[in-house]
Coordinates of C-alpha atoms in Angstrom, one line a residue:
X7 CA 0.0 0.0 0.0
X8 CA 2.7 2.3 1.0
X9 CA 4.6 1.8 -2.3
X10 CA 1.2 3.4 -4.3
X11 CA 2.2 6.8 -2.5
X12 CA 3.2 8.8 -4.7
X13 CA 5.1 11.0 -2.0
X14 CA 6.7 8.3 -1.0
X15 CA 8.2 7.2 -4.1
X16 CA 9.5 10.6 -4.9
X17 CA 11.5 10.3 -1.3
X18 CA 15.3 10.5 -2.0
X19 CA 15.4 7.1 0.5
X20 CA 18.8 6.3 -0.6
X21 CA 20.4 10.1 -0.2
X22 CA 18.5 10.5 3.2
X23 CA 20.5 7.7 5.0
X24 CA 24.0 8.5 3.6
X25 CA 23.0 12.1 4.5
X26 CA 22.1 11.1 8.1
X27 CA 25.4 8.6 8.6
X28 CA 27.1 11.7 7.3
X29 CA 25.8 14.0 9.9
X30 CA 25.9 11.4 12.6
X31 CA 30.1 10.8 11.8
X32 CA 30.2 14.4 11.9
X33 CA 28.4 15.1 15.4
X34 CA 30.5 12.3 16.6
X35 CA 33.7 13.6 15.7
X36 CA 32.2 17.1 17.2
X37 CA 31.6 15.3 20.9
X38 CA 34.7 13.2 20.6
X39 CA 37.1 16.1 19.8
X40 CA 35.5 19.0 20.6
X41 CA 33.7 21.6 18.3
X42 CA 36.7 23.9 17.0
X43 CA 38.0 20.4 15.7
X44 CA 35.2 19.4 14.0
X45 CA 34.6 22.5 12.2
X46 CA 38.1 22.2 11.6
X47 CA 37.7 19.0 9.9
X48 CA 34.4 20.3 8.2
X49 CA 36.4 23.3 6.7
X50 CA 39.2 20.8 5.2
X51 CA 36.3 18.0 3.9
X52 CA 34.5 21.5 1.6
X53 CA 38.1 21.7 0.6
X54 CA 38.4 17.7 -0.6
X55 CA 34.8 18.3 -2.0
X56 CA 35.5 20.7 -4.2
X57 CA 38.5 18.7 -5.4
X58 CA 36.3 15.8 -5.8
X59 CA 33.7 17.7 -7.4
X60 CA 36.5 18.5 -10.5
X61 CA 37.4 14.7 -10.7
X62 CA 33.8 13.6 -10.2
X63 CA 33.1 15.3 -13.7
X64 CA 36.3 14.4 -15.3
X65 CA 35.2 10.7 -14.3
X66 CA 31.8 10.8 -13.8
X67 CA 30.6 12.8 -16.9
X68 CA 33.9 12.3 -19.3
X69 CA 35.2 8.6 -18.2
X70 CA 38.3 10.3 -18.2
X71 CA 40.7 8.5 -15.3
X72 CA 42.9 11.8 -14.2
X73 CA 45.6 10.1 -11.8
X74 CA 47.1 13.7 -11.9
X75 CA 44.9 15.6 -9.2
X76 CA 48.1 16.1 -6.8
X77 CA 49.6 17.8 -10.1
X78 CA 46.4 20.4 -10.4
X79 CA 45.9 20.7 -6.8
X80 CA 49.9 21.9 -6.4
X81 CA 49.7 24.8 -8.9
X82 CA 46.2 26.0 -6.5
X83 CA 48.1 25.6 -3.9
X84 CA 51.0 27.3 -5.1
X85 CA 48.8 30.2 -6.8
X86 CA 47.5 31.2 -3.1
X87 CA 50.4 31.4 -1.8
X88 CA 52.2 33.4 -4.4
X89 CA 49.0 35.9 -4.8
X90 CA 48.1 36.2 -0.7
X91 CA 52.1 36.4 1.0
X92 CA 53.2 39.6 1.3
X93 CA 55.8 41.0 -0.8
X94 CA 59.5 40.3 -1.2
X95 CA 61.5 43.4 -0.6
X96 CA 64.6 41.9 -0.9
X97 CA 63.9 40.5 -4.0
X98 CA 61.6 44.1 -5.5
X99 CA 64.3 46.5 -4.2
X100 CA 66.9 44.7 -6.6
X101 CA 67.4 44.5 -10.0
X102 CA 66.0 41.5 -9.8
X103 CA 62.9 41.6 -11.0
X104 CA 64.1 43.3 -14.2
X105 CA 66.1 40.7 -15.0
X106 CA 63.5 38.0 -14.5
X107 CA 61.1 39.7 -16.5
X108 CA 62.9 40.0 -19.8
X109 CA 64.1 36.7 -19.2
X110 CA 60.4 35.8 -19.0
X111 CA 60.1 38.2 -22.3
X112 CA 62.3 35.8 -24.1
X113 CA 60.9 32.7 -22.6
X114 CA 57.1 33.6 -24.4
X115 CA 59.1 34.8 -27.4
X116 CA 60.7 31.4 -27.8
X117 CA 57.6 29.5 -27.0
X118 CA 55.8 31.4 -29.9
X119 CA 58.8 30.1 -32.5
X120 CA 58.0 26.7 -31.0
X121 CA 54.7 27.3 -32.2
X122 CA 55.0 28.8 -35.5
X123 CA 57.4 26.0 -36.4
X124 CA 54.6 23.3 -35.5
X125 CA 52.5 24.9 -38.1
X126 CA 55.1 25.4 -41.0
X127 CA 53.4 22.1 -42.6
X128 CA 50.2 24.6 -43.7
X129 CA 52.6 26.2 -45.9
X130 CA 53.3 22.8 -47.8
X131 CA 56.6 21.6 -45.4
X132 CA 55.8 17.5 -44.9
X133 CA 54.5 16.5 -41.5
X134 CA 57.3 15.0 -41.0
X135 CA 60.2 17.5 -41.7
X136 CA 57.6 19.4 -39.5
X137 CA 57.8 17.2 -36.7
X138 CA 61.4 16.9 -36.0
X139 CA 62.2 20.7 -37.1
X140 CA 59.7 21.5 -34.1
X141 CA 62.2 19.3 -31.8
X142 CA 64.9 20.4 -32.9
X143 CA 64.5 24.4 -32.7
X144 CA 62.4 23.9 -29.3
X145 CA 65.5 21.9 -27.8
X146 CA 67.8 24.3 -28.8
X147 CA 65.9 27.3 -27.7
X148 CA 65.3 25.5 -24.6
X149 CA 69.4 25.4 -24.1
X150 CA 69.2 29.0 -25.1
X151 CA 66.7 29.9 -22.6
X152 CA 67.9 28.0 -19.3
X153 CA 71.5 29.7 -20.4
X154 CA 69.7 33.0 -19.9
X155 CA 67.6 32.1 -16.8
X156 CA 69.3 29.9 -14.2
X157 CA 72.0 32.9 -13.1
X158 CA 69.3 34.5 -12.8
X159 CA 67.4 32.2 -10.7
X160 CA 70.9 31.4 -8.8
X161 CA 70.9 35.1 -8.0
X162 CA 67.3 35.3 -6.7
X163 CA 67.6 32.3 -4.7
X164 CA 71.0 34.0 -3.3
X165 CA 69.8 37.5 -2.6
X166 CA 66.3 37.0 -1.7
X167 CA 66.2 33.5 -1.0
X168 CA 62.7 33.3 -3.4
X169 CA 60.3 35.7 -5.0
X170 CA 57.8 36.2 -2.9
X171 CA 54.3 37.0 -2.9
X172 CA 52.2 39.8 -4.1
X173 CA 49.9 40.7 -1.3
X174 CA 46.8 40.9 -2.8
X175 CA 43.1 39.6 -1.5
X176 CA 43.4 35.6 -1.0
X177 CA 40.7 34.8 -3.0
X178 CA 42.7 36.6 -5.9
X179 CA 44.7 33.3 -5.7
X180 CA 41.5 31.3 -5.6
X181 CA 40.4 32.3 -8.7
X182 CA 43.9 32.4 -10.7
X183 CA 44.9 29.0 -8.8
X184 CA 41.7 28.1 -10.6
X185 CA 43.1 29.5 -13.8
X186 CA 46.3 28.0 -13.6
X187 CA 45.1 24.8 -13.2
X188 CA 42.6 25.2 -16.6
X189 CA 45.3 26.1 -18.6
X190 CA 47.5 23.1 -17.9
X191 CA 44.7 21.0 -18.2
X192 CA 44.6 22.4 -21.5
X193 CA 47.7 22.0 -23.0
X194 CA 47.9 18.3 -21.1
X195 CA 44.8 17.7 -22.3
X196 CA 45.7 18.2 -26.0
X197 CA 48.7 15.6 -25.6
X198 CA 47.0 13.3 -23.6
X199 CA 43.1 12.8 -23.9
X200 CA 43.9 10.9 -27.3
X201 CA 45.4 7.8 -25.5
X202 CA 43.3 4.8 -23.8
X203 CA 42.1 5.4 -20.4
X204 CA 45.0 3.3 -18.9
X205 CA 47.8 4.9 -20.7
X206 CA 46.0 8.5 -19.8
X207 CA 46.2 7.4 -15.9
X208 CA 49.8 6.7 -16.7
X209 CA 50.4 10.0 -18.1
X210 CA 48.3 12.0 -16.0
X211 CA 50.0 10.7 -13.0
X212 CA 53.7 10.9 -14.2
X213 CA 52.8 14.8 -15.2
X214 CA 51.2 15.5 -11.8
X215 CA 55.0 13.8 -10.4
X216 CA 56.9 16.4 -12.9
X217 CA 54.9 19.5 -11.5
X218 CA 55.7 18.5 -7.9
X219 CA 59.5 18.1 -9.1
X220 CA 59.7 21.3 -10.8
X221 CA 57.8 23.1 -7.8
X222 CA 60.3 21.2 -5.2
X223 CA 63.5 22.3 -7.2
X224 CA 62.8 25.7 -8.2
X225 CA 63.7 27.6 -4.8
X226 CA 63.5 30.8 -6.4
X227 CA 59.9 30.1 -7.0
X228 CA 58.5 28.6 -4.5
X229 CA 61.3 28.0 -2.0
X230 CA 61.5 24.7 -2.6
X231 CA 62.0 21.9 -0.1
X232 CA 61.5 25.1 2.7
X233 CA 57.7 26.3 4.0
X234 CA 56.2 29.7 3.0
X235 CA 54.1 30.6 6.3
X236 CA 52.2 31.8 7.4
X237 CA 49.2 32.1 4.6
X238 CA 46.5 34.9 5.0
X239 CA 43.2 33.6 5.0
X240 CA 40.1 35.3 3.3
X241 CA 38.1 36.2 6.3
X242 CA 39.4 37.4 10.2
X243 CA 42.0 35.0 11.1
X244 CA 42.8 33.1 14.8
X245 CA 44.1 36.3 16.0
X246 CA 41.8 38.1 15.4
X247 CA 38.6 36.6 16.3
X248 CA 39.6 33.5 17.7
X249 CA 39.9 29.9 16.9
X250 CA 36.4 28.8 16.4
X251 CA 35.1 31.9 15.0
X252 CA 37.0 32.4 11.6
X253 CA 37.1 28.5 10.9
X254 CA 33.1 28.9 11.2
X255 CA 33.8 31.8 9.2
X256 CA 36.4 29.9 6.5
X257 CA 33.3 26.9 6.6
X258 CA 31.0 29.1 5.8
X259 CA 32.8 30.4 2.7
X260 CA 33.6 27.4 1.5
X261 CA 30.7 25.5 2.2
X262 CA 28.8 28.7 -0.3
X263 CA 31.0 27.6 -2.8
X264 CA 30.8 24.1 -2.8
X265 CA 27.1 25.3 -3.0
X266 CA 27.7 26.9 -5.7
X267 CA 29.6 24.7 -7.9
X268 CA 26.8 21.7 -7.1
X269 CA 24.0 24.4 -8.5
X270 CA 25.9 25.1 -11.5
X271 CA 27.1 21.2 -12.6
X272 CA 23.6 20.4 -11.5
X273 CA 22.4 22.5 -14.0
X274 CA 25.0 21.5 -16.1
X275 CA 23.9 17.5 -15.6
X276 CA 20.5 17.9 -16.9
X277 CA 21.0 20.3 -19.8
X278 CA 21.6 19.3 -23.4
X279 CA 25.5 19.7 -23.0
X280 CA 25.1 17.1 -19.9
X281 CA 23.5 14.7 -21.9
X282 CA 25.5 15.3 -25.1
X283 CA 29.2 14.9 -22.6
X284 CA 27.4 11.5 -21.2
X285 CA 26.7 10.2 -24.5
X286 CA 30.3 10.9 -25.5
X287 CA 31.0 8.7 -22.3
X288 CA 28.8 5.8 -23.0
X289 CA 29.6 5.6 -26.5
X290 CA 31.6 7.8 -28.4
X291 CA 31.6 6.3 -31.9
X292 CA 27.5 6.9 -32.2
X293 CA 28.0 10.4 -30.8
X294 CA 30.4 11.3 -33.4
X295 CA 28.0 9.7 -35.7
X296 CA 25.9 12.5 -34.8
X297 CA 27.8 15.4 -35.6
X298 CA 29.3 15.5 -32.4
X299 CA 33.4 17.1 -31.4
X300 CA 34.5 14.3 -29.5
X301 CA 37.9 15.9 -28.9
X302 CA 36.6 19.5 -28.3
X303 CA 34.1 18.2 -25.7
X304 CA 36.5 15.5 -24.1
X305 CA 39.0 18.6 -23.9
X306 CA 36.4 20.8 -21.7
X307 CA 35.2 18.5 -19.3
X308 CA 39.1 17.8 -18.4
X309 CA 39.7 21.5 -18.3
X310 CA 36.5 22.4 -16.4
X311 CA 37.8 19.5 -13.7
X312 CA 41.3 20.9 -13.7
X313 CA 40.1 24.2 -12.8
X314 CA 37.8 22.8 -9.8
X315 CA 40.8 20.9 -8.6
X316 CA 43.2 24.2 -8.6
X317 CA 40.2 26.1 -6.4
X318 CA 39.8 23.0 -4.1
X319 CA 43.7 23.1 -3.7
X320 CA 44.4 27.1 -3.1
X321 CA 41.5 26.9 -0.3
X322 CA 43.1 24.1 1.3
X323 CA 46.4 26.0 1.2
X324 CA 45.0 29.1 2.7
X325 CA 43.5 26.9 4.8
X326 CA 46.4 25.3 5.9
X327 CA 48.4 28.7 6.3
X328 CA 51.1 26.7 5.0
X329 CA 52.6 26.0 1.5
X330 CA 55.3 23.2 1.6
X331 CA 56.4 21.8 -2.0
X332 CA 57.3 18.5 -0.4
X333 CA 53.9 17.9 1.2
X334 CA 51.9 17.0 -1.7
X335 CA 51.7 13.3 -1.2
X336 CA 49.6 10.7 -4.3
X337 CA 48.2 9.5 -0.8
X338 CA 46.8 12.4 0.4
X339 CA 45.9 14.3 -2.7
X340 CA 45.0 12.1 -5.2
X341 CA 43.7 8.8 -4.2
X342 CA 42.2 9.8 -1.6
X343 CA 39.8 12.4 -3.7
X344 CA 39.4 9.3 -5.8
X345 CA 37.5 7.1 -2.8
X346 CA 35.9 10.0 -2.1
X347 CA 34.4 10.0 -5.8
X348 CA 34.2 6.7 -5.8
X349 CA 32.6 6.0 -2.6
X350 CA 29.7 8.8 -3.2
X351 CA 29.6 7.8 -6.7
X352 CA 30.8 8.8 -10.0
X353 CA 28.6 11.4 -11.7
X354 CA 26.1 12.0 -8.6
X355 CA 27.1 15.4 -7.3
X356 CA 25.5 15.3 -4.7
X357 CA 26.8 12.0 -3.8
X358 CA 30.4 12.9 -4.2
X359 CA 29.9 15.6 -1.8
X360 CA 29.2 13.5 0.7
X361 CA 31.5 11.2 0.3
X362 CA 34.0 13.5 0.8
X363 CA 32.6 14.4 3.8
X364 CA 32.5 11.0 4.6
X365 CA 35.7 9.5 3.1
X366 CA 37.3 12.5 5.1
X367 CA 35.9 11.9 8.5
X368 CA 37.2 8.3 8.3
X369 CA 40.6 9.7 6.9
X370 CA 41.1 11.6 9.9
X371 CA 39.6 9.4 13.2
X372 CA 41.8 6.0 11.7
X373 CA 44.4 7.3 13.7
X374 CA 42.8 7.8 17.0
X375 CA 40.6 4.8 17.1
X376 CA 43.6 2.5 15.9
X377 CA 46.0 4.2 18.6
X378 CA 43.1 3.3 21.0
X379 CA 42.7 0.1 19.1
X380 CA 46.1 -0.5 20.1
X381 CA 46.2 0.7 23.3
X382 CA 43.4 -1.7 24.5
X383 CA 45.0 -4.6 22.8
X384 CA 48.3 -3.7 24.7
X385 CA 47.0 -3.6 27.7
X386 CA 44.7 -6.5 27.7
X387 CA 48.0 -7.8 26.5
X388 CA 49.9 -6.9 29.6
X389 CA 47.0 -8.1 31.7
X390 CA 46.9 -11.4 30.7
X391 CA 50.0 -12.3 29.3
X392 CA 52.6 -9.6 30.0
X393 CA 53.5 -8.8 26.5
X394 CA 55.7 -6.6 26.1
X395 CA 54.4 -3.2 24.1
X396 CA 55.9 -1.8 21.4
X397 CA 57.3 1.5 21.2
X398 CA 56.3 3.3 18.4
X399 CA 52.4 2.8 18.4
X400 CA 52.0 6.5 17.7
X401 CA 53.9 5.4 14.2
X402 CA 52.2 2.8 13.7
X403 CA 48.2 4.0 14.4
X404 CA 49.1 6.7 11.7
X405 CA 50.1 4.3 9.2
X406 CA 46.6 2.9 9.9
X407 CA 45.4 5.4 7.3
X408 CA 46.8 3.2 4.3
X409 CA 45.1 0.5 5.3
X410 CA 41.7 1.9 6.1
X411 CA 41.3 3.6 3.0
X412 CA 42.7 0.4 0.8
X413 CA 40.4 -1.7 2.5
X414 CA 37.6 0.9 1.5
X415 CA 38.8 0.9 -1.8
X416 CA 38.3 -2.6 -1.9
X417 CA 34.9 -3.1 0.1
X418 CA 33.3 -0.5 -2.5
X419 CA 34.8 -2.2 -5.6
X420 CA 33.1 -5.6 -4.5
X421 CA 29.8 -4.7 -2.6
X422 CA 29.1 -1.3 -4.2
X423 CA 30.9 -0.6 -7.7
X424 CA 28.8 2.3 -8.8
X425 CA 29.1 4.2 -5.3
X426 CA 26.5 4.6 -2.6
X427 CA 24.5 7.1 -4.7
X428 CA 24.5 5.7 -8.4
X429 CA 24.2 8.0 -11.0
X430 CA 20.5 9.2 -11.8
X431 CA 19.4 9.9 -14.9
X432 CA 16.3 10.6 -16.1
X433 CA 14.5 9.0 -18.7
X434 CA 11.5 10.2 -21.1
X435 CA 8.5 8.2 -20.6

């Protein structure tokens, strides 16, 4: 009788529990470790949702595989910290930044020959005289321009130690973090989004280790294997209103953009350009029968995700008040994100948002409960049969982390493959 309600069958049944474990994990973090932790916690999870949101539609609505988030999430990361830290006078009251700039000049200057010479085959040159003429000149102005640049970087890193920031608004890195992250998802994209899905989670995740590289070995860019602290935030800070007050404050302006972005790929889901991306997913040889630009399209879902990820990443930097090149760990910043999408399930906005949230609150009480795990076992231990403890158990509950989340990767793989919220879509009757 109940099932002939029509109410009732419109009730999101499925969304309403994983929303109500989602709260209750929440509220039991909040008693367990006190409220400024759990909004803590909250804050870092809108963070992780947002960079879930960008794979969720690279995955989700492309099929693209992107093993490369830590790659996209670095350059956010690196954007808020280079737009929000003050500036460098011992670097801007030099001829320094001179120096750097027309060595910049000559870098985009030798980057446009590049170019040109990769289109000298419109002007009848074979493809293939085209093809290693572009190597050629490109490595040789590459030797040209790291002849030009690295006293100059030598000389920052000696002087000034790095660059600096430019002390503008936070959220001015936000949104060119965002930026950043669209463009080299761009020109990846062009390389990459031609190969087979397991060859493109090669590449993407080699590219993501290259970025990470060049950030940790530049110095005069990012100061290298040092910190940059501490990070403004966008709203009052610690000092000045206390703990709990600006991270309610940071929570709610992030939570109003992850709001945000769900409205807008929402909306994005159910128009024609959602369904014409899915159809490129499910089958891409009958969408090109149609007409379709199966590269163009495959090309703006990456870059769309890309620029998600570098938003997700500079908020968790500002976040974080803390920029260290070193810390970006496949772990932490790219598997991770990919339970999360995984676990809430790929293509369900709404469901990858709360898997986050979900995925994240596990991520971050594995270490207490298996220290206390451990700490009941070892003393039941001694009780009974005077074992004798071990003495890095601290060490040991943290490495708990790898395990929890490749057990959940492995529990959702056999018992739930599609997520806890499957994709919905809707279908004419």
């Amino acid at each position: 009788m109940l099932a002939n309600v029509p109410y009732l069958n419109r009730l999101p049944v499925r969304e309403t529990i994983v929303a109500c474990i989602v709260i209750i994990a929440i509220s039991g973090v909040m008693m367990a470790q006190g409220l400024s932790f759990g909004v803590r916690m909250m804050v870092e999870a809108s963070c992780y949702a947002i960079l879930a949101l960008g794979f969720t539609i690279q995955w989700g609505y492309g099929g693209q595989l992107n093993a490369g988030v830590l790659g996209f999430l670095a350059l956010g990361g690196y954007s808020a910290m280079a737009f929000s830290v003050p500036m460098n006078a011992a670097f801007w009251n030099t001829d320094l930044p001179q120096q750097l700039g027309w060595a910049i000049v000559r870098g985009i200057f030798y980057i446009l020959i590049v170019i040109g010479m990769s289109q000298i085959h419109r002007l009848g040159v074979p493809k293939k005289i085209r093809t290693w003429a572009t190597i050629i000149v490109a490595f040789v102005l590459y030797m040209a321009m790291k002849s030009h640049f690295v006293p100059i970087a030598s000389a920052i890193e000696r002087e000034a130690q790095f660059i600096g920031g430019l002390g503008m608004h936070p959220l001015v890195g936000w949104l060119v973090g965002g930026l950043l992250a669209g463009i080299a998802g761009y020109f990846i994209g062009k390389i990459c989004l031609g190969l087979r899905s397991d060859y493109l989670v090669i590449a993407t995740l080699g590219i993501a280790e290259i970025i990470k590289a060049v950030m940790v070995n530049e110095d005069w860019l990012t100061r290298g294997t040092l910190t940059v602290s501490p990070i403004p935030w966008p709203v009052p800070g610690p000092g000045d209103v206390g703990f709990l007050v600006s991270r309610s404050l940071y929570l709610t302006l992030t939570a109003l953009l992850v709001l945000a972005i769900f409205l807008l790929l929402q909306r994005a889901f159910n128009s024609p350009w959602g369904r014409m991306i899915r159809s490129i997913r499910d089958n891409e040889i009958s969408a090109a029968a149609m007409g379709k630009d199966i590269n163009r399209r495959r090309l703006e879902i990456f870059v769309f995700g890309c620029i998600l990820m570098g938003i997700g990443g500079a908020a968790l930097t500002n976040f974080t008040s803390i920029f260290n090149a070193q810390g970006y760990l496949p772990l932490n910043h790219t598997f991770l994100i990919l339970v999360m999408a995984i676990l809430g399930g790929p293509g369900n906005n709404l469901g990858t948002i709360l898997g986050a949230f979900l995925v994240y609150v596990i991520w971050v009480m594995s270490e207490p409960m298996a220290l206390y795990v451990m700490q009941a076992v070892i003393y039941i231990g001694d009780l009974w049969f005077s074992w004798e403890p071990p003495g890095n158990i601290g060490s040991r509950a943290l490495q708990a982390r790898v395990f929890i989340i490749g057990l959940m990767i492995t529990l959702i793989l056999r018992f739930a493959p599609n997520g806890l919220m499957p994709e919905k879509v809707k279908h004419d009757t």
